[in-house]
Amino acid sequence: MSRLGTLGARLVRGEIGYDFIGKRKIWYGISILITITAIVGLSVRGLHMGIEFEGGAVFTTPKTSVSAAAAEQSAEDASGHDAIVQELGNGGMRVQISGIDTGKSDEIRDKLAQDLDVKAEDINADLVGPSWGEQVANKAWTGLGIFMVLVVIYLAIAFEWRMAVAALVALIHDITITVGVYALVGFEVTPGTVIGLLTILGYSLYDTVVVFDSLKEQSKGITKQTRHTYAEVANLSINGTLVRSINTTVVALLPVAGLLFIGGGFLGAGMLNDISLSLFVGLAAGAYSSIFIATPLVSDLKSREPQMKALTKRVLAKRAAAERGEGPGDGPRDGDGPQGATAAAGPVVAPARGRDGRDGRTTGKRR
């Protein structure tokens, strides 16, 4: 078995573990800081909306000897707006300019023909109205809203309302960070970006549901035992699915990173950036939120229930008695452990020692 596989098996068996729940305030603080940075970036810089949302024109030129940088400068001088220029395989260029009308497009085409030394009638101009982009944006927001409602209903039925709330917070967390990164780096927002955003929401939800399913299974009958608190069982669930989450995220990020850094960055296929950046940031944020945000939040909400508070008191009282040598230790009684729970659900407590110094059940009075 590989080293990673061995690590995963030990995590599942509870032989080792990391206290994610105990350090949840650190994760909350990191997420709040990142979210505030994203909101500030979005407020200050705004989003660079693509031609599909703002309207504009796309000019396709025939073969020319002028460089892309010179063509970009010519287009920006003629339009007064930022231009995106891409070289085509036939030696021509694709010049995209947002926020211009029909009359302005004719003037820009004449200027491009002059500067690129081609005939004006050989330049093809496609105009896109802002109303089309507005329709796309409205439908995207509608689809996102319906998606959120269905997610909450499904999780509330399949699990419970606390998990639905935690998953919703994690999804909003992922959306905010992804949109904020777009504002900070200045990448263009296109329909491809919207598609990528909706895709990563599905991935983030899947990763969260995997942990929730493990938590639901392991917390069955938790109030009938005195070995683990709910927070410790939640911690065990995260550790048990940790390697799976990491494997899934790495495998998903590798091809997206290839599109973003190799295809869009190194090879210059800039049109790949609008969708690959949303996928890359969203996948990373989704994996983070499922481990560090969603499950700790569920643990916080569940720990407020009276029966969970009573369970925590019983567990702590039993451990205190075991340390004093007054009880059987915190080892499991027959049938008193949550489903699949093992010793690494939280802080690992050593087996109690009897007064005669031997491991195992103490010789003190049984409580």
PDB file of N, CA, C and O in Angstrom, residues 330-360:
ATOM      1  N   ASP A 330     -12.225   5.795  29.874  1.00  0.00           N
ATOM      2  CA  ASP A 330     -13.092   6.230  28.786  1.00  0.00           C
ATOM      3  C   ASP A 330     -13.145   5.215  27.672  1.00  0.00           C
ATOM      4  O   ASP A 330     -13.519   5.500  26.577  1.00  0.00           O
ATOM      5  N   GLY A 331     -12.705   4.002  27.970  1.00  0.00           N
ATOM      6  CA  GLY A 331     -12.843   2.962  26.959  1.00  0.00           C
ATOM      7  C   GLY A 331     -14.301   2.644  26.758  1.00  0.00           C
ATOM      8  O   GLY A 331     -15.151   2.869  27.624  1.00  0.00           O
ATOM      9  N   PRO A 332     -14.650   2.099  25.629  1.00  0.00           N
ATOM     10  CA  PRO A 332     -16.057   1.881  25.318  1.00  0.00           C
ATOM     11  C   PRO A 332     -16.664   0.758  26.124  1.00  0.00           C
ATOM     12  O   PRO A 332     -16.038  -0.263  26.362  1.00  0.00           O
ATOM     13  N   ARG A 333     -17.874   0.983  26.579  1.00  0.00           N
ATOM     14  CA  ARG A 333     -18.621  -0.099  27.178  1.00  0.00           C
ATOM     15  C   ARG A 333     -19.273  -0.880  26.062  1.00  0.00           C
ATOM     16  O   ARG A 333     -19.318  -0.461  24.919  1.00  0.00           O
ATOM     17  N   ASP A 334     -19.834  -2.010  26.361  1.00  0.00           N
ATOM     18  CA  ASP A 334     -20.472  -2.839  25.352  1.00  0.00           C
ATOM     19  C   ASP A 334     -21.594  -2.057  24.681  1.00  0.00           C
ATOM     20  O   ASP A 334     -22.560  -1.671  25.324  1.00  0.00           O
ATOM     21  N   GLY A 335     -21.408  -1.836  23.382  1.00  0.00           N
ATOM     22  CA  GLY A 335     -22.462  -1.188  22.608  1.00  0.00           C
ATOM     23  C   GLY A 335     -22.640   0.264  22.885  1.00  0.00           C
ATOM     24  O   GLY A 335     -23.635   0.847  22.508  1.00  0.00           O
ATOM     25  N   ASP A 336     -21.664   0.955  23.529  1.00  0.00           N
ATOM     26  CA  ASP A 336     -21.884   2.356  23.861  1.00  0.00           C
ATOM     27  C   ASP A 336     -21.193   3.311  22.903  1.00  0.00           C
ATOM     28  O   ASP A 336     -21.267   4.508  23.068  1.00  0.00           O
ATOM     29  N   GLY A 337     -20.533   2.873  21.892  1.00  0.00           N
ATOM     30  CA  GLY A 337     -19.825   3.760  20.985  1.00  0.00           C
ATOM     31  C   GLY A 337     -20.665   4.139  19.801  1.00  0.00           C
ATOM     32  O   GLY A 337     -21.501   3.367  19.326  1.00  0.00           O
ATOM     33  N   PRO A 338     -20.481   5.367  19.265  1.00  0.00           N
ATOM     34  CA  PRO A 338     -21.168   5.755  18.055  1.00  0.00           C
ATOM     35  C   PRO A 338     -20.714   4.890  16.904  1.00  0.00           C
ATOM     36  O   PRO A 338     -19.653   4.303  16.945  1.00  0.00           O
ATOM     37  N   GLN A 339     -21.505   4.796  15.872  1.00  0.00           N
ATOM     38  CA  GLN A 339     -21.221   3.924  14.756  1.00  0.00           C
ATOM     39  C   GLN A 339     -19.872   4.236  14.164  1.00  0.00           C
ATOM     40  O   GLN A 339     -19.633   5.295  13.618  1.00  0.00           O
ATOM     41  N   GLY A 340     -18.954   3.278  14.261  1.00  0.00           N
ATOM     42  CA  GLY A 340     -17.663   3.415  13.602  1.00  0.00           C
ATOM     43  C   GLY A 340     -16.717   4.316  14.309  1.00  0.00           C
ATOM     44  O   GLY A 340     -15.616   4.541  13.862  1.00  0.00           O
ATOM     45  N   ALA A 341     -17.076   4.910  15.430  1.00  0.00           N
ATOM     46  CA  ALA A 341     -16.195   5.847  16.116  1.00  0.00           C
ATOM     47  C   ALA A 341     -15.026   5.110  16.722  1.00  0.00           C
ATOM     48  O   ALA A 341     -15.145   4.020  17.240  1.00  0.00           O
ATOM     49  N   THR A 342     -13.858   5.723  16.634  1.00  0.00           N
ATOM     50  CA  THR A 342     -12.659   5.153  17.208  1.00  0.00           C
ATOM     51  C   THR A 342     -11.970   6.202  18.020  1.00  0.00           C
ATOM     52  O   THR A 342     -12.458   7.299  18.215  1.00  0.00           O
ATOM     53  N   ALA A 343     -10.772   5.898  18.487  1.00  0.00           N
ATOM     54  CA  ALA A 343     -10.135   6.740  19.488  1.00  0.00           C
ATOM     55  C   ALA A 343      -9.685   8.082  18.985  1.00  0.00           C
ATOM     56  O   ALA A 343      -9.360   8.956  19.772  1.00  0.00           O
ATOM     57  N   ALA A 344      -9.641   8.303  17.680  1.00  0.00           N
ATOM     58  CA  ALA A 344      -9.098   9.572  17.184  1.00  0.00           C
ATOM     59  C   ALA A 344     -10.162  10.563  16.833  1.00  0.00           C
ATOM     60  O   ALA A 344      -9.949  11.475  16.074  1.00  0.00           O
ATOM     61  N   ALA A 345     -11.352  10.448  17.389  1.00  0.00           N
ATOM     62  CA  ALA A 345     -12.410  11.400  17.064  1.00  0.00           C
ATOM     63  C   ALA A 345     -12.083  12.785  17.530  1.00  0.00           C
ATOM     64  O   ALA A 345     -12.613  13.745  17.052  1.00  0.00           O
ATOM     65  N   GLY A 346     -11.229  12.947  18.413  1.00  0.00           N
ATOM     66  CA  GLY A 346     -10.868  14.259  18.907  1.00  0.00           C
ATOM     67  C   GLY A 346      -9.594  14.095  19.671  1.00  0.00           C
ATOM     68  O   GLY A 346      -8.724  13.346  19.284  1.00  0.00           O
ATOM     69  N   PRO A 347      -9.440  14.771  20.772  1.00  0.00           N
ATOM     70  CA  PRO A 347      -8.271  14.583  21.604  1.00  0.00           C
ATOM     71  C   PRO A 347      -8.169  13.120  22.008  1.00  0.00           C
ATOM     72  O   PRO A 347      -9.104  12.550  22.546  1.00  0.00           O
ATOM     73  N   VAL A 348      -7.047  12.512  21.701  1.00  0.00           N
ATOM     74  CA  VAL A 348      -6.887  11.093  22.002  1.00  0.00           C
ATOM     75  C   VAL A 348      -6.594  10.937  23.473  1.00  0.00           C
ATOM     76  O   VAL A 348      -5.628  11.494  23.997  1.00  0.00           O
ATOM     77  N   VAL A 349      -7.422  10.175  24.155  1.00  0.00           N
ATOM     78  CA  VAL A 349      -7.276   9.978  25.587  1.00  0.00           C
ATOM     79  C   VAL A 349      -6.683   8.606  25.822  1.00  0.00           C
ATOM     80  O   VAL A 349      -7.160   7.606  25.300  1.00  0.00           O
ATOM     81  N   ALA A 350      -5.627   8.529  26.620  1.00  0.00           N
ATOM     82  CA  ALA A 350      -4.978   7.258  26.872  1.00  0.00           C
ATOM     83  C   ALA A 350      -5.872   6.372  27.698  1.00  0.00           C
ATOM     84  O   ALA A 350      -6.685   6.841  28.503  1.00  0.00           O
ATOM     85  N   PRO A 351      -5.767   5.053  27.529  1.00  0.00           N
ATOM     86  CA  PRO A 351      -6.579   4.137  28.326  1.00  0.00           C
ATOM     87  C   PRO A 351      -6.314   4.335  29.800  1.00  0.00           C
ATOM     88  O   PRO A 351      -5.191   4.597  30.234  1.00  0.00           O
ATOM     89  N   ALA A 352      -7.352   4.210  30.570  1.00  0.00           N
ATOM     90  CA  ALA A 352      -7.214   4.414  32.006  1.00  0.00           C
ATOM     91  C   ALA A 352      -6.396   3.287  32.619  1.00  0.00           C
ATOM     92  O   ALA A 352      -6.421   2.156  32.162  1.00  0.00           O
ATOM     93  N   ARG A 353      -5.642   3.610  33.655  1.00  0.00           N
ATOM     94  CA  ARG A 353      -4.856   2.605  34.363  1.00  0.00           C
ATOM     95  C   ARG A 353      -5.476   2.343  35.730  1.00  0.00           C
ATOM     96  O   ARG A 353      -5.944   3.238  36.416  1.00  0.00           O
ATOM     97  N   GLY A 354      -5.465   1.120  36.098  1.00  0.00           N
ATOM     98  CA  GLY A 354      -5.983   0.767  37.404  1.00  0.00           C
ATOM     99  C   GLY A 354      -4.998   1.160  38.479  1.00  0.00           C
ATOM    100  O   GLY A 354      -3.864   1.541  38.220  1.00  0.00           O
ATOM    101  N   ARG A 355      -5.451   1.060  39.722  1.00  0.00           N
ATOM    102  CA  ARG A 355      -4.575   1.440  40.813  1.00  0.00           C
ATOM    103  C   ARG A 355      -3.386   0.495  40.949  1.00  0.00           C
ATOM    104  O   ARG A 355      -2.394   0.802  41.555  1.00  0.00           O
ATOM    105  N   ASP A 356      -3.527  -0.714  40.367  1.00  0.00           N
ATOM    106  CA  ASP A 356      -2.399  -1.640  40.429  1.00  0.00           C
ATOM    107  C   ASP A 356      -1.418  -1.386  39.308  1.00  0.00           C
ATOM    108  O   ASP A 356      -0.451  -2.107  39.150  1.00  0.00           O
ATOM    109  N   GLY A 357      -1.678  -0.285  38.501  1.00  0.00           N
ATOM    110  CA  GLY A 357      -0.733   0.108  37.466  1.00  0.00           C
ATOM    111  C   GLY A 357      -0.916  -0.620  36.158  1.00  0.00           C
ATOM    112  O   GLY A 357      -0.205  -0.374  35.206  1.00  0.00           O
ATOM    113  N   ARG A 358      -1.892  -1.554  36.051  1.00  0.00           N
ATOM    114  CA  ARG A 358      -2.093  -2.280  34.804  1.00  0.00           C
ATOM    115  C   ARG A 358      -3.070  -1.542  33.922  1.00  0.00           C
ATOM    116  O   ARG A 358      -4.000  -0.917  34.398  1.00  0.00           O
ATOM    117  N   ASP A 359      -2.861  -1.663  32.580  1.00  0.00           N
ATOM    118  CA  ASP A 359      -3.770  -1.052  31.632  1.00  0.00           C
ATOM    119  C   ASP A 359      -5.107  -1.782  31.686  1.00  0.00           C
ATOM    120  O   ASP A 359      -5.198  -2.952  32.046  1.00  0.00           O
ATOM    121  N   GLY A 360      -6.160  -1.081  31.208  1.00  0.00           N
ATOM    122  CA  GLY A 360      -7.447  -1.734  31.092  1.00  0.00           C
ATOM    123  C   GLY A 360      -8.384  -1.254  32.161  1.00  0.00           C
ATOM    124  O   GLY A 360      -8.259  -0.178  32.731  1.00  0.00           O
TER     125      GLY A 360
END
